[in-house]
mmCIF file of C-alpha atoms in Angstrom:
data_model
loop_
_atom_site.group_PDB
_atom_site.id
_atom_site.type_symbol
_atom_site.label_atom_id
_atom_site.label_comp_id
_atom_site.label_asym_id
_atom_site.label_seq_id
_atom_site.Cartn_x
_atom_site.Cartn_y
_atom_site.Cartn_z
ATOM 1 C CA MET A 1 25.702 10.620 15.316
ATOM 2 C CA LEU A 2 27.956 7.576 14.888
ATOM 3 C CA GLU A 3 30.638 7.574 12.224
ATOM 4 C CA ASN A 4 32.402 4.577 10.734
ATOM 5 C CA LYS A 5 36.159 4.287 10.306
ATOM 6 C CA ASN A 6 35.954 6.145 6.997
ATOM 7 C CA GLY A 7 34.274 9.084 8.689
ATOM 8 C CA THR A 8 30.965 8.429 6.958
ATOM 9 C CA SER A 9 27.747 8.802 8.907
ATOM 10 C CA GLU A 10 26.287 5.370 9.703
ATOM 11 C CA VAL A 11 22.808 6.770 9.171
ATOM 12 C CA SER A 12 23.804 8.114 5.753
ATOM 13 C CA THR A 13 25.383 4.770 4.872
ATOM 14 C CA THR A 14 22.188 2.926 5.772
ATOM 15 C CA ARG A 15 20.126 5.342 3.698
ATOM 16 C CA THR A 16 22.392 4.809 0.707
ATOM 17 C CA SER A 17 22.069 1.031 1.000
ATOM 18 C CA PHE A 18 18.285 1.275 0.985
ATOM 19 C CA GLU A 19 18.315 3.677 -1.956
ATOM 20 C CA ILE A 20 20.448 1.190 -3.903
ATOM 21 C CA LEU A 21 18.083 -1.637 -2.968
ATOM 22 C CA ALA A 22 15.087 0.414 -4.128
ATOM 23 C CA LEU A 23 16.841 1.184 -7.421
ATOM 24 C CA ILE A 24 17.604 -2.500 -8.002
ATOM 25 C CA ARG A 25 14.021 -3.432 -7.117
ATOM 26 C CA ASP A 26 12.482 -0.902 -9.503
ATOM 27 C CA ALA A 27 14.830 -1.856 -12.330
ATOM 28 C CA GLY A 28 14.436 -5.589 -11.768
ATOM 29 C CA GLY A 29 18.226 -5.820 -11.562
ATOM 30 C CA ALA A 30 21.171 -3.480 -12.103
ATOM 31 C CA THR A 31 24.915 -3.440 -12.691
ATOM 32 C CA ILE A 32 27.436 -1.268 -10.853
ATOM 33 C CA ALA A 33 27.609 1.057 -13.864
ATOM 34 C CA GLU A 34 23.827 1.433 -13.991
ATOM 35 C CA ILE A 35 23.654 2.177 -10.267
ATOM 36 C CA ARG A 36 26.439 4.759 -10.598
ATOM 37 C CA ALA A 37 24.574 6.465 -13.448
ATOM 38 C CA GLU A 38 21.417 6.748 -11.352
ATOM 39 C CA THR A 39 23.031 7.782 -8.060
ATOM 40 C CA ASP A 40 26.264 9.618 -8.953
ATOM 41 C CA LEU A 41 28.027 7.512 -6.309
ATOM 42 C CA ALA A 42 31.665 6.541 -6.704
ATOM 43 C CA LYS A 43 32.334 3.074 -8.097
ATOM 44 C CA SER A 44 34.102 2.039 -4.884
ATOM 45 C CA THR A 45 31.137 3.192 -2.783
ATOM 46 C CA VAL A 46 28.626 1.272 -4.894
ATOM 47 C CA TYR A 47 30.833 -1.809 -4.766
ATOM 48 C CA ARG A 48 31.111 -1.711 -0.949
ATOM 49 C CA HIS A 49 27.345 -1.488 -0.531
ATOM 50 C CA LEU A 50 26.701 -4.264 -3.028
ATOM 51 C CA LYS A 51 29.364 -6.533 -1.512
ATOM 52 C CA THR A 52 27.936 -6.111 1.987
ATOM 53 C CA LEU A 53 24.378 -6.798 0.836
ATOM 54 C CA HIS A 54 25.539 -9.733 -1.267
ATOM 55 C CA ASP A 55 27.566 -11.203 1.625
ATOM 56 C CA MET A 56 24.447 -10.972 3.810
ATOM 57 C CA ASP A 57 22.459 -12.809 1.094
ATOM 58 C CA TYR A 58 20.132 -9.890 0.391
ATOM 59 C CA LEU A 59 21.389 -9.662 -3.193
ATOM 60 C CA VAL A 60 22.224 -12.255 -5.802
ATOM 61 C CA GLU A 61 24.686 -11.547 -8.596
ATOM 62 C CA GLU A 62 24.826 -13.047 -12.057
ATOM 63 C CA ASP A 63 27.031 -11.814 -14.916
ATOM 64 C CA GLY A 64 27.598 -8.526 -13.133
ATOM 65 C CA GLU A 65 23.908 -7.822 -12.538
ATOM 66 C CA TYR A 66 22.570 -7.619 -8.989
ATOM 67 C CA ARG A 67 19.013 -8.599 -8.045
ATOM 68 C CA LEU A 68 17.084 -8.776 -4.781
ATOM 69 C CA SER A 69 17.186 -12.204 -3.181
ATOM 70 C CA LEU A 70 14.351 -14.218 -1.702
ATOM 71 C CA ARG A 71 15.807 -13.480 1.735
ATOM 72 C CA PHE A 72 13.618 -10.382 1.764
ATOM 73 C CA LEU A 73 10.613 -12.666 2.164
ATOM 74 C CA GLN A 74 11.835 -13.357 5.695
ATOM 75 C CA LEU A 75 11.533 -9.647 6.420
ATOM 76 C CA SER A 76 8.348 -8.823 4.550
ATOM 77 C CA GLU A 77 5.992 -11.675 5.394
ATOM 78 C CA PRO A 78 5.969 -11.582 9.242
ATOM 79 C CA PRO A 79 4.674 -7.975 9.444
ATOM 80 C CA ARG A 80 1.829 -8.845 7.057
ATOM 81 C CA ILE A 81 0.880 -12.005 8.903
ATOM 82 C CA ARG A 82 0.827 -10.180 12.241
ATOM 83 C CA ARG A 83 -1.700 -7.680 10.908
ATOM 84 C CA PRO A 84 -5.195 -8.333 12.329
ATOM 85 C CA GLY A 85 -7.403 -10.154 9.854
ATOM 86 C CA TYR A 86 -4.579 -10.931 7.447
ATOM 87 C CA ILE A 87 -5.699 -14.436 6.449
ATOM 88 C CA VAL A 88 -9.435 -13.736 6.349
ATOM 89 C CA ALA A 89 -9.009 -10.454 4.472
ATOM 90 C CA LYS A 90 -7.003 -12.190 1.754
ATOM 91 C CA GLN A 91 -9.891 -14.567 1.081
ATOM 92 C CA LYS A 92 -12.409 -11.709 0.935
ATOM 93 C CA VAL A 93 -10.272 -9.809 -1.557
ATOM 94 C CA ILE A 94 -10.102 -12.861 -3.806
ATOM 95 C CA GLU A 95 -13.876 -13.328 -3.534
ATOM 96 C CA LEU A 96 -14.480 -9.675 -4.454
ATOM 97 C CA ALA A 97 -12.212 -9.947 -7.489
ATOM 98 C CA ILE A 98 -13.979 -13.074 -8.711
ATOM 99 C CA GLU A 99 -17.518 -11.778 -8.109
ATOM 100 C CA THR A 100 -16.941 -8.366 -9.727
ATOM 101 C CA ASP A 101 -14.374 -9.422 -12.350
ATOM 102 C CA GLU A 102 -12.460 -6.293 -11.350
ATOM 103 C CA ARG A 103 -9.543 -5.594 -9.040
ATOM 104 C CA ALA A 104 -10.059 -5.674 -5.285
ATOM 105 C CA LEU A 105 -7.813 -4.762 -2.384
ATOM 106 C CA PHE A 106 -7.419 -4.664 1.369
ATOM 107 C CA LEU A 107 -5.706 -1.485 2.545
ATOM 108 C CA VAL A 108 -4.244 -0.742 5.968
ATOM 109 C CA GLU A 109 -2.919 2.513 7.394
ATOM 110 C CA GLU A 110 0.624 2.981 8.633
ATOM 111 C CA GLY A 111 2.252 6.330 9.331
ATOM 112 C CA PHE A 112 -0.644 8.257 7.746
ATOM 113 C CA GLU A 113 -0.179 6.329 4.483
ATOM 114 C CA GLY A 114 -2.191 3.565 2.874
ATOM 115 C CA VAL A 115 -0.407 0.243 2.392
ATOM 116 C CA TYR A 116 -1.647 -2.527 0.103
ATOM 117 C CA LEU A 117 -1.802 -5.678 2.226
ATOM 118 C CA HIS A 118 -3.728 -7.689 -0.401
ATOM 119 C CA ARG A 119 -4.653 -7.029 -4.021
ATOM 120 C CA ALA A 120 -6.249 -9.384 -6.513
ATOM 121 C CA GLY A 121 -7.911 -9.301 -9.896
ATOM 122 C CA GLY A 122 -7.211 -9.576 -13.574
ATOM 123 C CA ARG A 123 -6.974 -12.926 -15.310
ATOM 124 C CA ASN A 124 -5.854 -14.811 -12.215
ATOM 125 C CA PRO A 125 -7.243 -13.507 -8.877
ATOM 126 C CA LEU A 126 -5.197 -16.119 -6.998
ATOM 127 C CA GLN A 127 -1.899 -14.847 -8.390
ATOM 128 C CA SER A 128 0.272 -12.767 -6.048
ATOM 129 C CA ASP A 129 0.082 -9.051 -6.825
ATOM 130 C CA THR A 130 3.294 -7.089 -7.325
ATOM 131 C CA MET A 131 1.732 -4.001 -5.710
ATOM 132 C CA ILE A 132 1.659 -5.603 -2.250
ATOM 133 C CA GLY A 133 3.402 -3.339 0.244
ATOM 134 C CA LYS A 134 3.146 -0.272 -1.962
ATOM 135 C CA ARG A 135 2.293 2.949 -0.137
ATOM 136 C CA ARG A 136 -0.362 5.311 -1.419
ATOM 137 C CA PRO A 137 -1.922 8.590 -0.193
ATOM 138 C CA LEU A 138 -5.038 7.979 1.871
ATOM 139 C CA HIS A 139 -6.858 11.069 0.611
ATOM 140 C CA ALA A 140 -6.783 9.877 -3.016
ATOM 141 C CA LEU A 141 -8.125 6.341 -2.519
ATOM 142 C CA ALA A 142 -11.635 5.086 -1.818
ATOM 143 C CA ALA A 143 -10.224 2.665 0.765
ATOM 144 C CA GLY A 144 -8.088 5.459 2.197
ATOM 145 C CA LYS A 145 -11.023 7.807 2.636
ATOM 146 C CA ALA A 146 -13.051 4.961 4.141
ATOM 147 C CA ILE A 147 -10.360 4.676 6.819
ATOM 148 C CA LEU A 148 -10.035 8.431 7.340
ATOM 149 C CA ALA A 149 -13.785 8.837 7.830
ATOM 150 C CA GLU A 150 -13.683 6.429 10.765
ATOM 151 C CA TRP A 151 -11.111 8.514 12.629
ATOM 152 C CA SER A 152 -11.909 11.198 15.174
ATOM 153 C CA ASP A 153 -11.958 14.806 13.949
ATOM 154 C CA GLU A 154 -8.821 15.432 16.009
ATOM 155 C CA ARG A 155 -6.879 12.700 14.251
ATOM 156 C CA ILE A 156 -8.086 13.846 10.841
ATOM 157 C CA GLU A 157 -6.871 17.350 11.742
ATOM 158 C CA GLU A 158 -3.462 15.928 12.583
ATOM 159 C CA PHE A 159 -3.432 14.028 9.290
ATOM 160 C CA ALA A 160 -4.333 17.152 7.292
ATOM 161 C CA GLU A 161 -1.694 19.236 9.085
ATOM 162 C CA THR A 162 1.165 16.780 8.659
ATOM 163 C CA THR A 163 0.371 15.260 5.265
ATOM 164 C CA ALA A 164 0.713 16.956 1.917
ATOM 165 C CA LEU A 165 -2.593 16.623 0.077
ATOM 166 C CA ASP A 166 -0.872 16.237 -3.255
ATOM 167 C CA GLY A 167 -2.916 16.362 -6.423
ATOM 168 C CA LEU A 168 -2.386 13.192 -8.454
ATOM 169 C CA THR A 169 -5.079 14.043 -10.994
ATOM 170 C CA GLU A 170 -7.307 17.043 -11.569
ATOM 171 C CA ASN A 171 -9.957 15.300 -9.431
ATOM 172 C CA THR A 172 -7.796 14.698 -6.352
ATOM 173 C CA ILE A 173 -8.951 16.513 -3.220
ATOM 174 C CA THR A 174 -6.144 18.889 -2.257
ATOM 175 C CA ASP A 175 -8.058 21.301 -0.022
ATOM 176 C CA ARG A 176 -8.369 20.524 3.687
ATOM 177 C CA ASP A 177 -11.940 21.861 3.998
ATOM 178 C CA VAL A 178 -13.116 19.958 0.936
ATOM 179 C CA LEU A 179 -11.588 16.786 2.375
ATOM 180 C CA PHE A 180 -13.470 17.257 5.645
ATOM 181 C CA GLU A 181 -16.734 17.746 3.732
ATOM 182 C CA GLU A 182 -16.058 14.607 1.716
ATOM 183 C CA LEU A 183 -15.361 12.564 4.834
ATOM 184 C CA GLU A 184 -18.624 13.749 6.390
ATOM 185 C CA GLN A 185 -20.464 12.416 3.345
ATOM 186 C CA VAL A 186 -18.583 9.139 3.644
ATOM 187 C CA ARG A 187 -19.723 8.842 7.265
ATOM 188 C CA GLU A 188 -23.328 9.489 6.287
ATOM 189 C CA ARG A 189 -23.542 6.991 3.432
ATOM 190 C CA GLY A 190 -21.168 4.357 4.893
ATOM 191 C CA TYR A 191 -18.828 4.038 1.924
ATOM 192 C CA ALA A 192 -16.202 6.099 0.110
ATOM 193 C CA THR A 193 -15.591 6.655 -3.594
ATOM 194 C CA ASN A 194 -12.637 7.472 -5.803
ATOM 195 C CA MET A 195 -13.664 9.122 -9.032
ATOM 196 C CA SER A 196 -10.371 9.198 -10.951
ATOM 197 C CA GLU A 197 -8.714 10.849 -7.960
ATOM 198 C CA HIS A 198 -5.721 8.545 -7.761
ATOM 199 C CA MET A 199 -5.390 7.669 -11.440
ATOM 200 C CA ASP A 200 -7.176 9.044 -14.472
ATOM 201 C CA GLY A 201 -9.852 6.739 -15.834
ATOM 202 C CA LEU A 202 -10.348 4.615 -12.715
ATOM 203 C CA ARG A 203 -13.300 4.485 -10.350
ATOM 204 C CA ALA A 204 -13.463 2.783 -6.951
ATOM 205 C CA ALA A 205 -15.642 2.215 -3.912
ATOM 206 C CA GLY A 206 -14.381 1.362 -0.442
ATOM 207 C CA VAL A 207 -15.691 0.505 3.019
ATOM 208 C CA PRO A 208 -14.028 0.294 6.443
ATOM 209 C CA VAL A 209 -13.331 -3.078 8.024
ATOM 210 C CA TYR A 210 -13.650 -3.817 11.744
ATOM 211 C CA ASN A 211 -12.703 -6.875 13.721
ATOM 212 C CA HIS A 212 -14.908 -8.697 16.242
ATOM 213 C CA GLU A 213 -13.766 -6.288 18.966
ATOM 214 C CA ASP A 214 -14.857 -3.287 16.876
ATOM 215 C CA ASP A 215 -11.305 -2.152 16.149
ATOM 216 C CA LEU A 216 -10.718 -0.560 12.750
ATOM 217 C CA ILE A 217 -8.237 -2.802 10.922
ATOM 218 C CA GLY A 218 -8.367 -1.501 7.352
ATOM 219 C CA ALA A 219 -10.639 -1.136 4.335
ATOM 220 C CA LEU A 220 -11.869 -3.187 1.394
ATOM 221 C CA SER A 221 -12.194 -1.710 -2.069
ATOM 222 C CA VAL A 222 -13.111 -2.635 -5.637
ATOM 223 C CA PHE A 223 -11.900 -0.569 -8.585
ATOM 224 C CA GLY A 224 -11.860 -0.620 -12.346
ATOM 225 C CA PRO A 225 -11.788 1.528 -15.504
ATOM 226 C CA ASN A 226 -14.597 3.966 -16.210
ATOM 227 C CA GLY A 227 -15.498 2.051 -19.333
ATOM 228 C CA ARG A 228 -16.474 -1.012 -17.298
ATOM 229 C CA VAL A 229 -17.362 0.431 -13.905
ATOM 230 C CA SER A 230 -20.517 2.531 -13.953
ATOM 231 C CA GLN A 231 -21.733 5.211 -11.563
ATOM 232 C CA ASP A 232 -24.354 2.765 -10.323
ATOM 233 C CA ASP A 233 -21.637 0.194 -9.614
ATOM 234 C CA ILE A 234 -19.791 2.709 -7.441
ATOM 235 C CA GLU A 235 -22.842 4.054 -5.628
ATOM 236 C CA SER A 236 -24.907 0.897 -5.198
ATOM 237 C CA THR A 237 -23.658 -2.458 -6.423
ATOM 238 C CA TYR A 238 -20.114 -2.329 -5.063
ATOM 239 C CA PRO A 239 -20.924 -0.691 -1.695
ATOM 240 C CA ASP A 240 -23.542 -3.357 -0.940
ATOM 241 C CA LEU A 241 -21.118 -6.127 -1.885
ATOM 242 C CA LEU A 242 -18.232 -4.563 0.033
ATOM 243 C CA GLU A 243 -20.315 -4.057 3.165
ATOM 244 C CA ARG A 244 -21.400 -7.685 3.029
ATOM 245 C CA LYS A 245 -17.803 -8.879 2.714
ATOM 246 C CA ALA A 246 -16.721 -6.570 5.542
ATOM 247 C CA SER A 247 -19.470 -8.005 7.758
ATOM 248 C CA GLU A 248 -18.460 -11.559 6.839
ATOM 249 C CA LEU A 249 -14.842 -10.740 7.626
ATOM 250 C CA LYS A 250 -15.801 -9.390 11.037
ATOM 251 C CA ILE A 251 -17.813 -12.511 11.809
ATOM 252 C CA ASP A 252 -15.072 -14.820 10.543
ATOM 253 C CA LEU A 253 -12.543 -13.119 12.806
ATOM 254 C CA THR A 254 -14.667 -14.096 15.798
ATOM 255 C CA TYR A 255 -13.840 -17.730 15.082
ATOM 256 C CA ASP A 256 -10.377 -17.225 13.571
#
């Protein structure tokens, strides 16, 4: 393992920089004192990390507070754009949000986790969603289970063996055998559900999305609070709508 001139592991230094960036992101901005309080790092260590990131234009500083700069857009946007179906999927998510008046999303899988590539809904479906890029457990999402159900049994086994099936609510599936049974039902009916499994009080339906070459590229989902989203919405209305949008997306990709 490489060490810098101070004898500090380069890998450890990189990790610390990213932890500081994550802290600043979550706080919306932070001072050296606030970072020290959250990390227990020495003032000189925090300063060195901040100075390096600031010199590289990844941080902006104003009145002693550091915030993430727009330079991160150069890093974040290319991976999204390179994802198959990126442009078309964004349009379908917006359409779903408008037609259902609920939130809609396009989820992809990376490293056995679900990643929000697009999300829309609320008062302005065209507005950029702050949850983009967030990682979520596949087993607790309708879109996540829609993806899992399309995998081979061998890959699902690998997922179950290497991923902690954490319980986020009392309804989350945390047992491997129960998950396999659920995924079999998803395969039979063609859509997945999330009955307050990721967050209390929310229901969702999700379907897998394929491109024109029949490659699985992600999943579409619609979700909303139990007070507005009925059982019939989840088991009939939304699945039909989602499957139609998924089919349209597949066709659109043929000419994209």
